[in-house]
Amino acid sequence: MLDRILIVEDEEGIAKILERHLRYEGYQVEAVGDGESALRRIFEEPPSLILLDLTLPDIDGLSITRELRDANIDIPIIILTARDAIPDRVTGLDAGADDYLTKPFHTDEVMAHVRAQLRRSAGAKGKDPYKLADLTLDPGSRLAHRGERVINLTAKEYELLEFFMRHPNQVLTRDQIFDHIWGYDFGGESNIIEVYVRYLRTKLEKENEPRLLHTVRGMGYALRE
C-alpha cells in the first residue's frame, strides 16, 4: 500500500508544488487549505504523514498538532512555516511536531524529510519495548510507563528518551544528542538539550520516583539506575 500524505497549506501555489513532487515520488497525496478540513480528513482517514502549515485561515497549525497529540494520534507531522527563529521551532516541536522546515524550502529537502519520517514511523512499529529499572518505553504506542503510571510524551521528548533507552548506562555527549535529535537545525550554543532533559525529568519523576536520567558534569547525560 502506498503511503498517503496530507498537505495542509492555504497557499495554493505551494500546495500544488508539493503535491506534484510527492506524486512524482510515488505517494498518494491529498491537499486541504484549512484546519477544520484537515482535522476532519485526519479523523476520517488517517494519513501516513502530515505536511502542516502553521498559519491557516481558521485553526493554526500548533492547535491542530496539540489536538492530534492529545487524542494520542501519532502520525508524523512536519511543520512548514516562514517562522525561522529557534523559539518558534521549539514551540512547534514541543507541541508534538516531529520535524520543522522553514519557507522558502527546496522541494528535494522536503522529500528527504518526508522519507526520513516515514522510515522512522515504520521502524517503530513492531519493535520490542525498551526497559530500564521500572521504566518502559513502547515504540509502537510511543508511550512510556514508570511502573504502572503512563507517561505521555511529545514527539521530541520521545525521540530523546528513546535515544537514551537505546544506550543505557552510557554517557551521551551534548554533541551526540544534538546530531541525533536536532541535527543542523540548532546551534551548539542553544540550551535546548537542558530544556528537554528538564521536561523528561519532570515527567519521569512526577511521583518522586528515583532519578534515572543523570547529568555527568562536563561530559553529558546518562540513563542509568
Tab-separated table of N, CA and C in Angstrom, residues 27 43 167 171 197 211:
chain	number	residue	atom	x	y	z
A	27	TYR	N	3.887	8.818	-3.909
A	27	TYR	CA	2.960	8.856	-2.782
A	27	TYR	C	1.543	9.186	-3.249
A	43	PHE	N	-9.231	12.472	10.982
A	43	PHE	CA	-10.019	11.555	11.814
A	43	PHE	C	-10.815	10.568	10.961
A	167	HIS	N	20.790	3.405	24.582
A	167	HIS	CA	22.176	3.434	25.057
A	167	HIS	C	22.200	3.516	26.585
A	171	VAL	N	27.337	7.314	28.723
A	171	VAL	CA	27.326	8.775	28.725
A	171	VAL	C	27.203	9.267	27.284
A	197	VAL	N	15.829	17.814	28.721
A	197	VAL	CA	16.177	16.935	29.842
A	197	VAL	C	15.318	17.297	31.052
A	211	ARG	N	15.656	9.025	40.447
A	211	ARG	CA	16.167	9.601	39.203
A	211	ARG	C	16.857	8.531	38.361
